[in-house]
Short mmCIF file of C-alpha atoms (C1' of nucleotides) in Angstrom, two decimals:
data_model
loop_
_atom_site.label_atom_id
_atom_site.label_comp_id
_atom_site.label_asym_id
_atom_site.label_seq_id
_atom_site.Cartn_x
_atom_site.Cartn_y
_atom_site.Cartn_z
CA MET E 15 -9.86 -9.25 -83.75
CA ILE E 16 -9.64 -6.74 -80.95
CA PRO E 17 -9.80 -8.35 -77.52
CA ALA E 18 -11.77 -5.41 -76.12
CA ARG E 19 -13.10 -6.94 -72.94
CA SER E 20 -16.73 -7.40 -73.85
CA PRO E 21 -19.34 -5.24 -72.05
CA ASP E 22 -18.41 -6.84 -68.76
CA PRO E 23 -21.72 -7.98 -67.30
CA GLY E 24 -20.17 -7.82 -63.85
CA LEU E 25 -20.80 -4.10 -63.53
CA ASP E 26 -24.11 -2.79 -62.33
CA ALA E 27 -26.12 -0.36 -64.41
CA PRO E 28 -25.35 2.87 -62.55
CA GLU E 29 -21.65 2.11 -62.59
CA ARG E 30 -21.67 1.34 -66.30
CA CYS E 31 -23.58 4.54 -66.91
CA ARG E 32 -21.00 6.55 -65.01
CA LEU E 33 -18.16 5.05 -67.01
CA VAL E 34 -19.90 5.56 -70.29
CA SER E 35 -20.71 9.16 -69.63
CA GLU E 36 -17.14 9.70 -68.52
CA VAL E 37 -15.97 8.45 -71.88
CA LEU E 38 -18.63 10.47 -73.65
CA SER E 39 -17.43 13.61 -71.94
CA ARG E 40 -14.19 13.31 -73.84
CA VAL E 41 -16.15 13.07 -77.07
CA GLY E 42 -18.36 15.82 -75.80
CA ASP E 43 -15.78 18.49 -75.43
CA LYS E 44 -15.43 21.15 -78.05
CA TRP E 45 -12.19 20.02 -79.65
CA SER E 46 -11.64 16.27 -79.32
CA VAL E 47 -13.97 15.29 -82.10
CA LEU E 48 -12.58 17.96 -84.37
CA VAL E 49 -9.04 16.76 -83.74
CA VAL E 50 -9.92 13.11 -84.24
CA MET E 51 -11.62 13.83 -87.52
CA THR E 52 -8.84 16.13 -88.68
CA LEU E 53 -6.28 13.49 -87.84
CA GLY E 54 -8.33 11.32 -90.12
CA ASP E 55 -6.21 8.63 -91.70
CA ARG E 56 -2.68 9.94 -91.72
CA PRO E 57 -0.30 11.37 -89.12
CA ARG E 58 -0.11 15.11 -88.79
CA ARG E 59 2.37 17.44 -87.22
CA PHE E 60 1.40 19.73 -84.39
CA SER E 61 1.34 22.92 -86.43
CA GLU E 62 -0.27 21.16 -89.33
CA LEU E 63 -3.16 20.27 -87.06
CA LYS E 64 -3.31 23.77 -85.71
CA ARG E 65 -3.49 25.26 -89.17
CA ALA E 66 -6.03 22.71 -90.36
CA ILE E 67 -8.39 23.45 -87.48
CA GLY E 68 -7.68 27.13 -87.55
CA SER E 69 -9.85 28.37 -84.75
CA ILE E 70 -8.14 26.37 -82.00
CA SER E 71 -5.58 27.98 -79.73
CA GLN E 72 -2.21 26.36 -79.27
CA ARG E 73 -3.00 25.83 -75.63
CA MET E 74 -6.21 23.94 -76.30
CA LEU E 75 -4.62 21.87 -79.04
CA THR E 76 -1.92 20.75 -76.62
CA LEU E 77 -4.45 20.01 -73.90
CA THR E 78 -6.78 18.15 -76.25
CA LEU E 79 -3.96 16.05 -77.69
CA ARG E 80 -2.75 15.15 -74.21
CA GLY E 81 -6.23 14.04 -73.26
CA LEU E 82 -6.62 11.95 -76.36
CA GLU E 83 -3.20 10.45 -75.82
CA ARG E 84 -4.05 9.59 -72.25
CA ASP E 85 -7.21 7.85 -73.38
CA GLY E 86 -5.27 5.87 -75.95
CA LEU E 87 -6.97 7.43 -78.95
CA VAL E 88 -3.93 9.21 -80.30
CA ALA E 89 -0.26 8.27 -80.47
CA ARG E 90 2.48 10.86 -80.14
CA VAL E 91 5.64 10.26 -82.14
CA VAL E 92 8.63 12.46 -81.43
CA THR E 93 11.48 12.85 -83.86
CA PRO E 94 14.25 14.52 -81.88
CA SER E 95 15.75 16.85 -84.44
CA ILE E 96 16.33 20.57 -84.63
CA PRO E 97 13.80 21.96 -84.95
CA PRO E 98 11.90 19.19 -83.18
CA ARG E 99 9.22 17.30 -85.05
CA VAL E 100 6.20 15.73 -83.42
CA ASP E 101 3.60 13.72 -85.27
CA TYR E 102 0.25 12.62 -83.97
CA GLU E 103 -1.78 9.80 -85.37
CA LEU E 104 -4.88 7.88 -84.48
CA THR E 105 -4.38 4.57 -82.75
CA PRO E 106 -6.61 1.66 -83.78
CA LEU E 107 -8.84 2.63 -80.88
CA GLY E 108 -8.96 6.19 -82.14
CA LYS E 109 -9.83 5.00 -85.61
CA SER E 110 -12.61 2.86 -84.25
CA LEU E 111 -14.19 6.00 -82.89
CA ARG E 112 -14.43 7.59 -86.30
CA GLY E 113 -17.38 5.47 -87.37
CA PRO E 114 -19.82 6.50 -84.64
CA VAL E 115 -18.60 10.08 -84.73
CA GLU E 116 -19.14 10.30 -88.47
CA ALA E 117 -22.63 8.94 -87.97
CA LEU E 118 -23.34 11.82 -85.64
CA GLY E 119 -21.82 14.24 -88.11
CA ARG E 120 -24.07 12.93 -90.85
CA TRP E 121 -27.07 13.36 -88.59
CA ALA E 122 -26.05 16.95 -87.92
CA MET E 123 -25.63 17.64 -91.61
CA ALA E 124 -28.89 16.03 -92.52
CA HIS E 125 -30.98 17.75 -89.87
CA GLN E 126 -29.16 21.04 -89.51
CA GLY E 127 -31.86 22.79 -91.49
CA GLU E 128 -34.65 21.53 -89.28
CA VAL E 129 -32.76 22.53 -86.17
CA GLN E 130 -32.17 26.02 -87.46
CA ALA E 131 -35.78 26.42 -88.48
CA SER E 132 -36.92 25.26 -85.10
CA ARG E 133 -34.60 27.68 -83.36
CA ALA E 134 -35.85 30.57 -85.45
CA ALA E 135 -39.48 29.69 -84.72
CA PHE E 136 -38.78 29.28 -81.02
CA ASP E 137 -36.96 32.57 -80.77
CA ALA E 138 -39.66 34.38 -82.73
CA SER E 139 -42.51 33.22 -80.51
CA SER E 140 -40.42 33.79 -77.43
CA GLY E 141 -39.77 37.43 -78.18
CA THR E 142 -42.69 38.77 -80.20
CA GLY E 143 -46.31 37.75 -80.15
CA GLY E 144 -45.96 34.96 -77.66
CA LEU E 145 -47.91 36.69 -74.96
CA ALA E 146 -46.99 40.37 -75.09
CA MET I 30 -40.67 10.96 -96.09
CA ILE I 31 -39.25 13.86 -94.12
CA PRO I 32 -38.57 16.87 -96.31
CA ALA I 33 -35.35 17.63 -94.39
CA ARG I 34 -33.64 19.86 -96.91
CA SER I 35 -30.90 17.58 -98.15
CA PRO I 36 -27.29 18.55 -97.30
CA ASP I 37 -27.70 21.77 -99.26
CA PRO I 38 -24.73 21.79 -101.63
CA GLY I 39 -25.04 25.57 -101.79
CA LEU I 40 -23.06 25.99 -98.57
CA ASP I 41 -19.30 26.04 -98.61
CA ALA I 42 -17.29 23.67 -96.48
CA PRO I 43 -16.28 26.01 -93.65
CA GLU I 44 -19.86 27.21 -93.27
CA ARG I 45 -21.21 23.65 -93.18
CA CYS I 46 -18.55 22.78 -90.65
CA ARG I 47 -19.58 25.67 -88.44
CA LEU I 48 -23.23 24.63 -88.55
CA VAL I 49 -22.44 21.01 -87.86
CA SER I 50 -20.25 21.77 -84.89
CA GLU I 51 -22.93 24.10 -83.60
CA VAL I 52 -25.39 21.22 -83.67
CA LEU I 53 -22.80 18.90 -82.17
CA SER I 54 -22.25 21.28 -79.31
CA ARG I 55 -25.81 20.62 -78.19
CA VAL I 56 -25.10 16.92 -78.24
CA GLY I 57 -21.76 17.62 -76.67
CA ASP I 58 -23.01 19.21 -73.49
CA LYS I 59 -23.10 17.24 -70.32
CA TRP I 60 -26.84 16.66 -70.05
CA SER I 61 -28.58 16.72 -73.44
CA VAL I 62 -27.67 13.20 -74.41
CA LEU I 63 -28.63 11.90 -71.01
CA VAL I 64 -32.01 13.60 -71.19
CA VAL I 65 -32.68 12.40 -74.73
CA MET I 66 -31.87 8.83 -73.81
CA THR I 67 -33.86 9.00 -70.59
CA LEU I 68 -36.82 10.37 -72.47
CA GLY I 69 -36.47 7.28 -74.57
CA ASP I 70 -39.75 6.29 -76.07
CA ARG I 71 -42.42 7.66 -73.81
CA PRO I 72 -43.27 11.08 -72.37
CA ARG I 73 -41.98 11.90 -68.93
CA ARG I 74 -42.90 14.50 -66.40
CA PHE I 75 -40.40 17.05 -65.19
CA SER I 76 -39.79 15.54 -61.79
CA GLU I 77 -39.86 12.05 -63.22
CA LEU I 78 -36.93 13.03 -65.43
CA LYS I 79 -35.15 14.64 -62.53
CA ARG I 80 -35.47 11.54 -60.41
CA ALA I 81 -34.47 9.26 -63.27
CA ILE I 82 -31.28 11.18 -63.93
CA GLY I 83 -30.60 11.81 -60.30
CA SER I 84 -27.40 13.78 -60.43
CA ILE I 85 -28.81 16.68 -62.44
CA SER I 86 -29.83 19.89 -60.68
CA GLN I 87 -33.29 21.27 -61.28
CA ARG I 88 -31.77 24.34 -62.85
CA MET I 89 -29.77 22.37 -65.41
CA LEU I 90 -32.70 20.14 -66.23
CA THR I 91 -34.79 23.20 -67.02
CA LEU I 92 -32.03 24.75 -69.11
CA THR I 93 -31.33 21.53 -70.96
CA LEU I 94 -34.99 20.94 -71.73
CA ARG I 95 -35.38 24.50 -73.01
CA GLY I 96 -32.40 24.03 -75.29
CA LEU I 97 -33.71 20.76 -76.62
CA GLU I 98 -37.13 22.29 -77.13
CA ARG I 99 -35.64 25.21 -78.99
CA ASP I 100 -33.80 22.84 -81.28
CA GLY I 101 -36.96 20.90 -81.97
CA LEU I 102 -35.78 17.70 -80.33
CA VAL I 103 -38.24 17.73 -77.48
CA ALA I 104 -41.88 18.76 -77.22
CA ARG I 105 -43.27 20.32 -74.08
CA VAL I 106 -46.88 19.53 -73.22
CA VAL I 107 -48.52 21.51 -70.47
CA THR I 108 -51.63 20.32 -68.68
CA PRO I 109 -52.91 23.34 -66.77
CA SER I 110 -54.14 21.76 -63.59
CA ILE I 111 -53.42 22.21 -59.94
CA PRO I 112 -50.77 21.17 -59.33
CA PRO I 113 -49.53 21.82 -62.85
CA ARG I 114 -48.41 18.92 -64.97
CA VAL I 115 -45.81 19.18 -67.71
CA ASP I 116 -44.77 16.31 -69.91
CA TYR I 117 -41.80 16.20 -72.21
CA GLU I 118 -41.42 13.86 -75.12
CA LEU I 119 -39.09 13.36 -78.03
CA THR I 120 -40.22 14.76 -81.35
CA PRO I 121 -39.58 12.68 -84.48
CA LEU I 122 -36.41 14.71 -84.91
CA GLY I 123 -35.41 13.89 -81.35
CA LYS I 124 -36.08 10.23 -81.92
CA SER I 125 -33.96 10.28 -85.05
CA LEU I 126 -31.05 11.34 -82.89
CA ARG I 127 -31.27 8.26 -80.73
CA GLY I 128 -29.71 5.99 -83.33
CA PRO I 129 -26.38 7.80 -83.71
CA VAL I 130 -26.23 8.54 -80.01
CA GLU I 131 -26.78 4.91 -79.11
CA ALA I 132 -24.00 3.99 -81.52
CA LEU I 133 -21.68 6.23 -79.58
CA GLY I 134 -22.91 4.76 -76.32
CA ARG I 135 -22.17 1.26 -77.57
CA TRP I 136 -18.69 2.36 -78.56
CA ALA I 137 -18.14 3.76 -75.09
CA MET I 138 -19.37 0.55 -73.48
CA ALA I 139 -17.28 -1.64 -75.73
CA HIS I 140 -14.05 0.29 -75.31
CA GLN I 141 -14.40 1.64 -71.83
CA GLY I 142 -11.95 -0.94 -70.54
CA GLU I 143 -9.28 -0.02 -73.03
CA VAL I 144 -9.68 3.66 -72.26
CA GLN I 145 -9.36 3.07 -68.54
CA ALA I 146 -6.33 0.90 -68.99
CA SER I 147 -4.71 3.50 -71.19
CA ARG I 148 -5.41 6.22 -68.65
CA ALA I 149 -3.91 4.18 -65.86
CA ALA I 150 -0.79 3.48 -67.90
CA PHE I 151 -0.43 7.09 -68.92
CA ASP I 152 -0.82 8.37 -65.39
CA ALA I 153 1.62 5.80 -64.06
CA SER I 154 4.42 6.72 -66.46
CA SER I 155 3.67 10.38 -66.03
CA GLY I 156 4.14 10.36 -62.31
CA THR I 157 6.66 7.64 -61.46
CA GLY I 158 9.55 6.32 -63.48
CA GLY I 159 8.99 8.51 -66.48
CA LEU I 160 12.08 10.58 -65.99
CA ALA I 161 12.53 11.11 -62.29
"C1'" DC F 7 8.73 23.93 -84.17
"C1'" DA F 8 6.52 22.26 -80.11
"C1'" DG F 9 5.24 23.35 -75.79
"C1'" DA F 10 5.02 24.99 -70.80
"C1'" DA F 11 3.62 28.77 -67.78
"C1'" DT F 12 0.96 32.72 -66.48
"C1'" DC F 13 -2.86 35.93 -66.55
"C1'" DC F 14 -7.48 36.82 -66.80
"C1'" DC F 15 -12.14 36.91 -68.51
"C1'" DA F 16 -16.47 34.28 -69.83
"C1'" DT F 17 -19.30 30.52 -69.29
"C1'" DT F 18 -20.99 26.53 -66.72
"C1'" DG F 19 -23.30 24.74 -63.23
"C1'" DG F 20 -24.56 23.82 -58.22
"C1'" DA F 21 -27.23 25.48 -53.99
"C1'" DT F 22 -30.74 28.01 -52.30
"C1'" DA F 23 -34.85 30.73 -51.96
"C1'" DC F 24 -39.07 32.36 -53.91
"C1'" DT F 25 -43.58 32.04 -56.97
"C1'" DG F 26 -47.91 30.58 -59.57
"C1'" DC D 6 -45.39 20.43 -59.15
"C1'" DA D 7 -42.78 23.17 -62.22
"C1'" DG D 8 -40.47 26.40 -62.66
"C1'" DT D 9 -37.71 31.49 -62.09
"C1'" DA D 10 -34.16 34.35 -59.87
"C1'" DT D 11 -29.96 35.15 -57.50
"C1'" DC D 12 -25.49 34.17 -55.79
"C1'" DC D 13 -21.22 32.01 -56.07
"C1'" DA D 14 -17.52 28.49 -57.07
"C1'" DA D 15 -15.23 25.86 -60.51
"C1'" DT D 16 -13.89 25.24 -65.05
"C1'" DG D 17 -12.95 26.49 -69.80
"C1'" DG D 18 -10.42 28.73 -72.84
"C1'" DG D 19 -8.03 32.85 -75.28
"C1'" DA D 20 -3.78 35.89 -75.43
"C1'" DT D 21 0.72 36.40 -74.37
"C1'" DT D 22 5.32 35.32 -73.00
"C1'" DC D 23 9.24 32.27 -72.39
"C1'" DT D 24 12.11 27.95 -73.42
"C1'" DG D 25 14.62 23.66 -75.46
#
DNA sequence: CAGAATCCCATTGGATACTG
DNA sequence: CAGTATCCAATGGGATTCTG
């Protein structure tokens, strides 16, 4: 249904890689994923988002939302009233990102224990006993 | 087959969220994903990795590999010879991460055009015409 | 309420030089 | 070859203050 120019075989590998990692860097940053998932399926107001995420500063929420808006993942809807009301919601593109992101989240949930165990073991043999 | 303590219903939501985002932050950083994907399916030597990735500094490659090793995603195999030889390879846990990461990569490839277009549009209406 | 602007500290990460 | 150590610049990001 989505036109979504298919992978575009005209680009060479290094160039594609650059573009992909540029897109991934948005996903990579600390807040974008959190905001996308919090936005979930219904629009949310600015302060509603802030409260839902809790740990984010107002500055970073603004910056993150601007970035997501610029990339077409989030739509900003202003209702000019007093006090002003601004709602944010995922665009179709933004929603399409939820699938892969949730997959990563499930991986993290499923393997979090192993990762923690590995970290503990690594730290233990790094400090004590390793070679001292 | 893997024991992999299942999601552990004993943890409360905020705590789980913290752990998940801690794991995601490893995936989130600039190099980890690139290294994991470059490692792919066979072991690679240090300098082989460095050349394959190209843009990474030797310092960051070392740091990234240490982090991945600590998290149990990568195994470090030292062959004490002169000159020394060190191979890195994905552990089963590391390999299990490739699936979700590739899914994200495919998303980025598929939608890279839309994102770029959106950025261009956003930047255009931000600078010129918006309200000047 | 939503946000822009400023200040300032902490972390990231590159370049370079040195070692086993 | 495979690092470690040091220095330094750029960025990230919190706290606070001010505005429409």
